[in-house]
Amino acid sequence: MLPRALNSVRAGDPHANEGYKSVAYELARDFSGRQLDTVVVPTSRADLLAGIGRGFRELAAAGLIGREPRLVAAETAAAAPFTAALRHPDHADQERTRVAAGPTVAFSLGEERPCRQGLDALWRSGGTAVAVDDEAIMAEHRRLAAEGLFLEPSSAVASAVARAQARTSGGLVVAIGTATGLKGLVG
């Protein structure tokens, strides 16, 4: 067992984390010939974020992509430890960051502290974290549904952040959707 101070270093299932690299491989394949500028990932424990980051690092090291895209952790404002952590300039302070997690419509998201694997993925890619409040999440959720894309609110967080990133970046921005909106209807 790790000492309590090192708990933020722990990752999720290493097999799942390794498998998430395939998302980067699929994005590289699907956007072949185009440089991805930013990939926005709905983030809680950061397993998916870290796996995608590792996949892009492997692709860049093999010369299969020109450069790794910047990763962005999309969080709910009700629990945004990565957003809070990145306000600190020192990495050690970032790792010690804690927030109070509150209720949110993005029920699949929300942690009280950032995981080291997520911070590492953001540091390596020159990335950032952005928090979105419930009102903006639900507005994006409804907008996507009106266009025929029914995602759970947690995935709408990434779409809302990607939309804002695309307005300012001038590059190709991709949002990762992690679950259908049907997930929230069962219960």
mmCIF file of N, CA, C and O in Angstrom, residues 102-178:
data_model
loop_
_atom_site.group_PDB
_atom_site.id
_atom_site.type_symbol
_atom_site.label_atom_id
_atom_site.label_comp_id
_atom_site.label_asym_id
_atom_site.label_seq_id
_atom_site.Cartn_x
_atom_site.Cartn_y
_atom_site.Cartn_z
ATOM 1 N N GLY A 102 -18.776 18.801 -5.509
ATOM 2 C CA GLY A 102 -20.203 18.982 -5.281
ATOM 3 C C GLY A 102 -21.022 18.220 -6.305
ATOM 4 O O GLY A 102 -20.473 17.621 -7.230
ATOM 5 N N PRO A 103 -22.330 18.245 -6.169
ATOM 6 C CA PRO A 103 -23.198 17.551 -7.122
ATOM 7 C C PRO A 103 -23.150 18.236 -8.492
ATOM 8 O O PRO A 103 -22.955 19.448 -8.584
ATOM 9 N N THR A 104 -23.343 17.428 -9.533
ATOM 10 C CA THR A 104 -23.302 17.941 -10.894
ATOM 11 C C THR A 104 -24.128 17.059 -11.820
ATOM 12 O O THR A 104 -24.304 15.864 -11.534
ATOM 13 N N VAL A 105 -24.607 17.633 -12.910
ATOM 14 C CA VAL A 105 -25.321 16.842 -13.917
ATOM 15 C C VAL A 105 -24.360 15.916 -14.651
ATOM 16 O O VAL A 105 -24.776 14.918 -15.226
ATOM 17 N N ALA A 106 -23.073 16.233 -14.611
ATOM 18 C CA ALA A 106 -22.041 15.405 -15.247
ATOM 19 C C ALA A 106 -21.608 14.339 -14.240
ATOM 20 O O ALA A 106 -20.489 14.337 -13.727
ATOM 21 N N PHE A 107 -22.504 13.395 -13.980
ATOM 22 C CA PHE A 107 -22.333 12.452 -12.881
ATOM 23 C C PHE A 107 -21.148 11.506 -13.035
ATOM 24 O O PHE A 107 -20.712 10.902 -12.059
ATOM 25 N N SER A 108 -20.609 11.365 -14.229
ATOM 26 C CA SER A 108 -19.442 10.492 -14.426
ATOM 27 C C SER A 108 -18.128 11.202 -14.127
ATOM 28 O O SER A 108 -17.070 10.575 -14.163
ATOM 29 N N LEU A 109 -18.194 12.475 -13.869
ATOM 30 C CA LEU A 109 -16.989 13.259 -13.601
ATOM 31 C C LEU A 109 -17.002 13.745 -12.159
ATOM 32 O O LEU A 109 -18.047 13.831 -11.533
ATOM 33 N N GLY A 110 -15.833 14.092 -11.688
ATOM 34 C CA GLY A 110 -15.747 14.715 -10.375
ATOM 35 C C GLY A 110 -14.857 13.961 -9.417
ATOM 36 O O GLY A 110 -15.169 12.851 -9.006
ATOM 37 N N GLU A 111 -13.744 14.538 -9.119
ATOM 38 C CA GLU A 111 -12.798 14.014 -8.144
ATOM 39 C C GLU A 111 -12.415 15.163 -7.229
ATOM 40 O O GLU A 111 -12.634 16.324 -7.551
ATOM 41 N N GLU A 112 -11.822 14.828 -6.108
ATOM 42 C CA GLU A 112 -11.377 15.856 -5.184
ATOM 43 C C GLU A 112 -9.919 16.234 -5.376
ATOM 44 O O GLU A 112 -9.483 17.262 -4.898
ATOM 45 N N ARG A 113 -9.177 15.394 -6.065
ATOM 46 C CA ARG A 113 -7.755 15.691 -6.278
ATOM 47 C C ARG A 113 -7.338 15.200 -7.664
ATOM 48 O O ARG A 113 -7.907 14.255 -8.196
ATOM 49 N N PRO A 114 -6.330 15.841 -8.223
ATOM 50 C CA PRO A 114 -5.851 15.409 -9.534
ATOM 51 C C PRO A 114 -4.937 14.194 -9.388
ATOM 52 O O PRO A 114 -4.176 14.093 -8.426
ATOM 53 N N CYS A 115 -5.029 13.280 -10.307
ATOM 54 C CA CYS A 115 -4.126 12.125 -10.321
ATOM 55 C C CYS A 115 -2.836 12.511 -11.020
ATOM 56 O O CYS A 115 -2.837 13.289 -11.976
ATOM 57 N N ARG A 116 -1.751 11.953 -10.567
ATOM 58 C CA ARG A 116 -0.431 12.242 -11.130
ATOM 59 C C ARG A 116 -0.381 11.910 -12.614
ATOM 60 O O ARG A 116 0.202 12.625 -13.409
ATOM 61 N N GLN A 117 -1.015 10.792 -13.011
ATOM 62 C CA GLN A 117 -0.983 10.395 -14.418
ATOM 63 C C GLN A 117 -1.652 11.455 -15.306
ATOM 64 O O GLN A 117 -1.205 11.705 -16.415
ATOM 65 N N GLY A 118 -2.684 12.074 -14.815
ATOM 66 C CA GLY A 118 -3.351 13.126 -15.586
ATOM 67 C C GLY A 118 -2.513 14.381 -15.662
ATOM 68 O O GLY A 118 -2.388 15.000 -16.723
ATOM 69 N N LEU A 119 -1.949 14.770 -14.538
ATOM 70 C CA LEU A 119 -1.061 15.930 -14.534
ATOM 71 C C LEU A 119 0.112 15.698 -15.474
ATOM 72 O O LEU A 119 0.474 16.584 -16.260
ATOM 73 N N ASP A 120 0.690 14.509 -15.433
ATOM 74 C CA ASP A 120 1.816 14.184 -16.295
ATOM 75 C C ASP A 120 1.437 14.313 -17.772
ATOM 76 O O ASP A 120 2.184 14.868 -18.577
ATOM 77 N N ALA A 121 0.267 13.826 -18.135
ATOM 78 C CA ALA A 121 -0.191 13.929 -19.528
ATOM 79 C C ALA A 121 -0.348 15.391 -19.945
ATOM 80 O O ALA A 121 0.023 15.776 -21.064
ATOM 81 N N LEU A 122 -0.869 16.209 -19.042
ATOM 82 C CA LEU A 122 -1.030 17.636 -19.345
ATOM 83 C C LEU A 122 0.324 18.322 -19.426
ATOM 84 O O LEU A 122 0.569 19.123 -20.336
ATOM 85 N N TRP A 123 1.227 18.030 -18.498
ATOM 86 C CA TRP A 123 2.564 18.639 -18.520
ATOM 87 C C TRP A 123 3.289 18.292 -19.808
ATOM 88 O O TRP A 123 3.852 19.162 -20.468
ATOM 89 N N ARG A 124 3.286 17.020 -20.181
ATOM 90 C CA ARG A 124 4.038 16.567 -21.359
ATOM 91 C C ARG A 124 3.506 17.168 -22.658
ATOM 92 O O ARG A 124 4.260 17.379 -23.595
ATOM 93 N N SER A 125 2.199 17.398 -22.712
ATOM 94 C CA SER A 125 1.605 17.899 -23.956
ATOM 95 C C SER A 125 1.464 19.425 -23.979
ATOM 96 O O SER A 125 0.970 19.974 -24.964
ATOM 97 N N GLY A 126 1.875 20.084 -22.908
ATOM 98 C CA GLY A 126 1.659 21.526 -22.823
ATOM 99 C C GLY A 126 0.185 21.852 -22.697
ATOM 100 O O GLY A 126 -0.275 22.910 -23.123
ATOM 101 N N GLY A 127 -0.553 20.932 -22.098
ATOM 102 C CA GLY A 127 -2.003 21.046 -22.022
ATOM 103 C C GLY A 127 -2.499 21.880 -20.871
ATOM 104 O O GLY A 127 -1.732 22.520 -20.141
ATOM 105 N N THR A 128 -3.801 21.827 -20.704
ATOM 106 C CA THR A 128 -4.461 22.599 -19.664
ATOM 107 C C THR A 128 -5.712 21.863 -19.228
ATOM 108 O O THR A 128 -6.019 20.772 -19.720
ATOM 109 N N ALA A 129 -6.442 22.455 -18.313
ATOM 110 C CA ALA A 129 -7.729 21.930 -17.850
ATOM 111 C C ALA A 129 -8.730 23.072 -17.849
ATOM 112 O O ALA A 129 -8.372 24.218 -17.556
ATOM 113 N N VAL A 130 -9.967 22.742 -18.189
ATOM 114 C CA VAL A 130 -11.023 23.748 -18.246
ATOM 115 C C VAL A 130 -12.260 23.183 -17.553
ATOM 116 O O VAL A 130 -12.672 22.050 -17.834
ATOM 117 N N ALA A 131 -12.844 23.971 -16.674
ATOM 118 C CA ALA A 131 -14.056 23.564 -15.958
ATOM 119 C C ALA A 131 -15.272 24.245 -16.575
ATOM 120 O O ALA A 131 -15.211 25.406 -16.974
ATOM 121 N N VAL A 132 -16.380 23.509 -16.627
ATOM 122 C CA VAL A 132 -17.630 23.995 -17.220
ATOM 123 C C VAL A 132 -18.744 23.820 -16.193
ATOM 124 O O VAL A 132 -18.854 22.756 -15.570
ATOM 125 N N ASP A 133 -19.586 24.851 -16.024
ATOM 126 C CA ASP A 133 -20.668 24.743 -15.047
ATOM 127 C C ASP A 133 -21.858 23.968 -15.631
ATOM 128 O O ASP A 133 -21.944 23.747 -16.835
ATOM 129 N N ASP A 134 -22.755 23.556 -14.749
ATOM 130 C CA ASP A 134 -23.884 22.719 -15.153
ATOM 131 C C ASP A 134 -24.775 23.378 -16.213
ATOM 132 O O ASP A 134 -25.287 22.704 -17.104
ATOM 133 N N GLU A 135 -24.955 24.677 -16.113
ATOM 134 C CA GLU A 135 -25.785 25.369 -17.106
ATOM 135 C C GLU A 135 -25.182 25.239 -18.510
ATOM 136 O O GLU A 135 -25.883 24.921 -19.464
ATOM 137 N N ALA A 136 -23.895 25.459 -18.634
ATOM 138 C CA ALA A 136 -23.227 25.332 -19.934
ATOM 139 C C ALA A 136 -23.196 23.876 -20.395
ATOM 140 O O ALA A 136 -23.324 23.594 -21.594
ATOM 141 N N ILE A 137 -23.044 22.952 -19.455
ATOM 142 C CA ILE A 137 -23.049 21.524 -19.805
ATOM 143 C C ILE A 137 -24.390 21.146 -20.416
ATOM 144 O O ILE A 137 -24.449 20.490 -21.470
ATOM 145 N N MET A 138 -25.465 21.534 -19.765
ATOM 146 C CA MET A 138 -26.793 21.160 -20.272
ATOM 147 C C MET A 138 -27.133 21.885 -21.566
ATOM 148 O O MET A 138 -27.797 21.324 -22.445
ATOM 149 N N ALA A 139 -26.673 23.112 -21.741
ATOM 150 C CA ALA A 139 -26.896 23.812 -23.016
ATOM 151 C C ALA A 139 -26.196 23.057 -24.149
ATOM 152 O O ALA A 139 -26.768 22.870 -25.230
ATOM 153 N N GLU A 140 -24.963 22.598 -23.900
ATOM 154 C CA GLU A 140 -24.233 21.825 -24.917
ATOM 155 C C GLU A 140 -24.898 20.471 -25.146
ATOM 156 O O GLU A 140 -25.010 20.012 -26.279
ATOM 157 N N HIS A 141 -25.357 19.844 -24.087
ATOM 158 C CA HIS A 141 -26.053 18.557 -24.172
ATOM 159 C C HIS A 141 -27.285 18.686 -25.089
ATOM 160 O O HIS A 141 -27.496 17.859 -25.976
ATOM 161 N N ARG A 142 -28.070 19.738 -24.887
ATOM 162 C CA ARG A 142 -29.269 19.965 -25.708
ATOM 163 C C ARG A 142 -28.905 20.309 -27.150
ATOM 164 O O ARG A 142 -29.541 19.848 -28.095
ATOM 165 N N ARG A 143 -27.860 21.119 -27.335
ATOM 166 C CA ARG A 143 -27.436 21.498 -28.685
ATOM 167 C C ARG A 143 -26.994 20.254 -29.466
ATOM 168 O O ARG A 143 -27.373 20.071 -30.618
ATOM 169 N N LEU A 144 -26.208 19.401 -28.834
ATOM 170 C CA LEU A 144 -25.760 18.171 -29.491
ATOM 171 C C LEU A 144 -26.938 17.263 -29.820
ATOM 172 O O LEU A 144 -27.004 16.686 -30.911
ATOM 173 N N ALA A 145 -27.881 17.131 -28.884
ATOM 174 C CA ALA A 145 -29.059 16.286 -29.117
ATOM 175 C C ALA A 145 -29.880 16.818 -30.288
ATOM 176 O O ALA A 145 -30.375 16.035 -31.114
ATOM 177 N N ALA A 146 -30.005 18.135 -30.392
ATOM 178 C CA ALA A 146 -30.751 18.732 -31.509
ATOM 179 C C ALA A 146 -30.087 18.435 -32.851
ATOM 180 O O ALA A 146 -30.758 18.402 -33.890
ATOM 181 N N GLU A 147 -28.769 18.198 -32.836
ATOM 182 C CA GLU A 147 -28.040 17.850 -34.054
ATOM 183 C C GLU A 147 -27.965 16.339 -34.271
ATOM 184 O O GLU A 147 -27.299 15.876 -35.195
ATOM 185 N N GLY A 148 -28.603 15.563 -33.373
ATOM 186 C CA GLY A 148 -28.646 14.120 -33.534
ATOM 187 C C GLY A 148 -27.561 13.357 -32.805
ATOM 188 O O GLY A 148 -27.389 12.160 -33.023
ATOM 189 N N LEU A 149 -26.835 14.010 -31.931
ATOM 190 C CA LEU A 149 -25.780 13.338 -31.172
ATOM 191 C C LEU A 149 -26.180 13.341 -29.693
ATOM 192 O O LEU A 149 -26.103 14.358 -29.012
ATOM 193 N N PHE A 150 -26.637 12.197 -29.221
ATOM 194 C CA PHE A 150 -27.161 12.094 -27.858
ATOM 195 C C PHE A 150 -26.087 11.529 -26.938
ATOM 196 O O PHE A 150 -25.898 10.325 -26.841
ATOM 197 N N LEU A 151 -25.337 12.426 -26.283
ATOM 198 C CA LEU A 151 -24.273 12.056 -25.353
ATOM 199 C C LEU A 151 -24.710 12.350 -23.933
ATOM 200 O O LEU A 151 -25.537 13.230 -23.689
ATOM 201 N N GLU A 152 -24.116 11.621 -22.988
ATOM 202 C CA GLU A 152 -24.392 11.942 -21.586
ATOM 203 C C GLU A 152 -23.790 13.317 -21.278
ATOM 204 O O GLU A 152 -22.856 13.767 -21.963
ATOM 205 N N PRO A 153 -24.294 14.019 -20.266
ATOM 206 C CA PRO A 153 -23.755 15.332 -19.928
ATOM 207 C C PRO A 153 -22.244 15.337 -19.695
ATOM 208 O O PRO A 153 -21.570 16.315 -20.019
ATOM 209 N N SER A 154 -21.691 14.271 -19.162
ATOM 210 C CA SER A 154 -20.235 14.226 -18.937
ATOM 211 C C SER A 154 -19.460 14.338 -20.241
ATOM 212 O O SER A 154 -18.380 14.928 -20.278
ATOM 213 N N SER A 155 -19.995 13.791 -21.304
ATOM 214 C CA SER A 155 -19.352 13.927 -22.618
ATOM 215 C C SER A 155 -19.595 15.314 -23.204
ATOM 216 O O SER A 155 -18.754 15.837 -23.935
ATOM 217 N N ALA A 156 -20.732 15.903 -22.877
ATOM 218 C CA ALA A 156 -21.023 17.260 -23.349
ATOM 219 C C ALA A 156 -20.038 18.264 -22.765
ATOM 220 O O ALA A 156 -19.781 19.309 -23.367
ATOM 221 N N VAL A 157 -19.449 17.940 -21.616
ATOM 222 C CA VAL A 157 -18.420 18.805 -21.022
ATOM 223 C C VAL A 157 -17.273 18.955 -22.017
ATOM 224 O O VAL A 157 -16.806 20.066 -22.288
ATOM 225 N N ALA A 158 -16.809 17.844 -22.568
ATOM 226 C CA ALA A 158 -15.697 17.889 -23.532
ATOM 227 C C ALA A 158 -16.082 18.655 -24.786
ATOM 228 O O ALA A 158 -15.285 19.435 -25.323
ATOM 229 N N SER A 159 -17.293 18.468 -25.249
ATOM 230 C CA SER A 159 -17.738 19.185 -26.443
ATOM 231 C C SER A 159 -17.796 20.690 -26.210
ATOM 232 O O SER A 159 -17.368 21.476 -27.060
ATOM 233 N N ALA A 160 -18.296 21.100 -25.048
ATOM 234 C CA ALA A 160 -18.366 22.531 -24.724
ATOM 235 C C ALA A 160 -16.970 23.141 -24.669
ATOM 236 O O ALA A 160 -16.728 24.235 -25.196
ATOM 237 N N VAL A 161 -16.036 22.423 -24.048
ATOM 238 C CA VAL A 161 -14.664 22.925 -23.950
ATOM 239 C C VAL A 161 -14.021 22.960 -25.339
ATOM 240 O O VAL A 161 -13.352 23.931 -25.694
ATOM 241 N N ALA A 162 -14.233 21.922 -26.129
ATOM 242 C CA ALA A 162 -13.651 21.876 -27.483
ATOM 243 C C ALA A 162 -14.181 23.005 -28.351
ATOM 244 O O ALA A 162 -13.426 23.610 -29.122
ATOM 245 N N ARG A 163 -15.449 23.309 -28.228
ATOM 246 C CA ARG A 163 -16.045 24.405 -29.012
ATOM 247 C C ARG A 163 -15.341 25.724 -28.675
ATOM 248 O O ARG A 163 -14.975 26.492 -29.563
ATOM 249 N N ALA A 164 -15.105 25.974 -27.399
ATOM 250 C CA ALA A 164 -14.410 27.200 -26.984
ATOM 251 C C ALA A 164 -12.956 27.182 -27.453
ATOM 252 O O ALA A 164 -12.438 28.204 -27.920
ATOM 253 N N GLN A 165 -12.293 26.036 -27.357
ATOM 254 C CA GLN A 165 -10.901 25.917 -27.804
ATOM 255 C C GLN A 165 -10.796 26.174 -29.306
ATOM 256 O O GLN A 165 -9.857 26.817 -29.762
ATOM 257 N N ALA A 166 -11.732 25.653 -30.068
ATOM 258 C CA ALA A 166 -11.701 25.813 -31.526
ATOM 259 C C ALA A 166 -11.847 27.280 -31.935
ATOM 260 O O ALA A 166 -11.257 27.706 -32.928
ATOM 261 N N ARG A 167 -12.612 28.041 -31.158
ATOM 262 C CA ARG A 167 -12.784 29.464 -31.473
ATOM 263 C C ARG A 167 -11.486 30.244 -31.312
ATOM 264 O O ARG A 167 -11.273 31.249 -31.985
ATOM 265 N N THR A 168 -10.604 29.786 -30.423
ATOM 266 C CA THR A 168 -9.394 30.547 -30.143
ATOM 267 C C THR A 168 -8.114 29.934 -30.703
ATOM 268 O O THR A 168 -7.127 30.638 -30.858
ATOM 269 N N SER A 169 -8.118 28.637 -31.026
ATOM 270 C CA SER A 169 -6.865 27.981 -31.403
ATOM 271 C C SER A 169 -6.495 28.141 -32.875
ATOM 272 O O SER A 169 -5.319 28.171 -33.208
ATOM 273 N N GLY A 170 -7.478 28.163 -33.734
ATOM 274 C CA GLY A 170 -7.199 28.207 -35.160
ATOM 275 C C GLY A 170 -6.758 26.866 -35.723
ATOM 276 O O GLY A 170 -6.546 26.726 -36.911
ATOM 277 N N GLY A 171 -6.600 25.848 -34.870
ATOM 278 C CA GLY A 171 -6.183 24.523 -35.312
ATOM 279 C C GLY A 171 -7.321 23.526 -35.202
ATOM 280 O O GLY A 171 -8.444 23.852 -34.843
ATOM 281 N N LEU A 172 -7.004 22.286 -35.513
ATOM 282 C CA LEU A 172 -7.974 21.205 -35.458
ATOM 283 C C LEU A 172 -8.139 20.735 -34.015
ATOM 284 O O LEU A 172 -7.181 20.309 -33.375
ATOM 285 N N VAL A 173 -9.365 20.824 -33.506
ATOM 286 C CA VAL A 173 -9.692 20.459 -32.128
ATOM 287 C C VAL A 173 -10.688 19.304 -32.163
ATOM 288 O O VAL A 173 -11.684 19.365 -32.873
ATOM 289 N N VAL A 174 -10.413 18.277 -31.381
ATOM 290 C CA VAL A 174 -11.278 17.099 -31.303
ATOM 291 C C VAL A 174 -11.741 16.917 -29.870
ATOM 292 O O VAL A 174 -10.945 17.038 -28.934
ATOM 293 N N ALA A 175 -13.027 16.618 -29.695
ATOM 294 C CA ALA A 175 -13.581 16.291 -28.375
ATOM 295 C C ALA A 175 -13.842 14.797 -28.322
ATOM 296 O O ALA A 175 -14.363 14.217 -29.280
ATOM 297 N N ILE A 176 -13.513 14.199 -27.222
ATOM 298 C CA ILE A 176 -13.779 12.777 -27.005
ATOM 299 C C ILE A 176 -15.110 12.644 -26.273
ATOM 300 O O ILE A 176 -15.323 13.259 -25.227
ATOM 301 N N GLY A 177 -16.005 11.853 -26.836
ATOM 302 C CA GLY A 177 -17.270 11.515 -26.185
ATOM 303 C C GLY A 177 -17.134 10.119 -25.604
ATOM 304 O O GLY A 177 -16.681 9.204 -26.290
ATOM 305 N N THR A 178 -17.520 9.948 -24.353
ATOM 306 C CA THR A 178 -17.273 8.672 -23.690
ATOM 307 C C THR A 178 -18.518 7.828 -23.443
ATOM 308 O O THR A 178 -18.395 6.653 -23.135
#
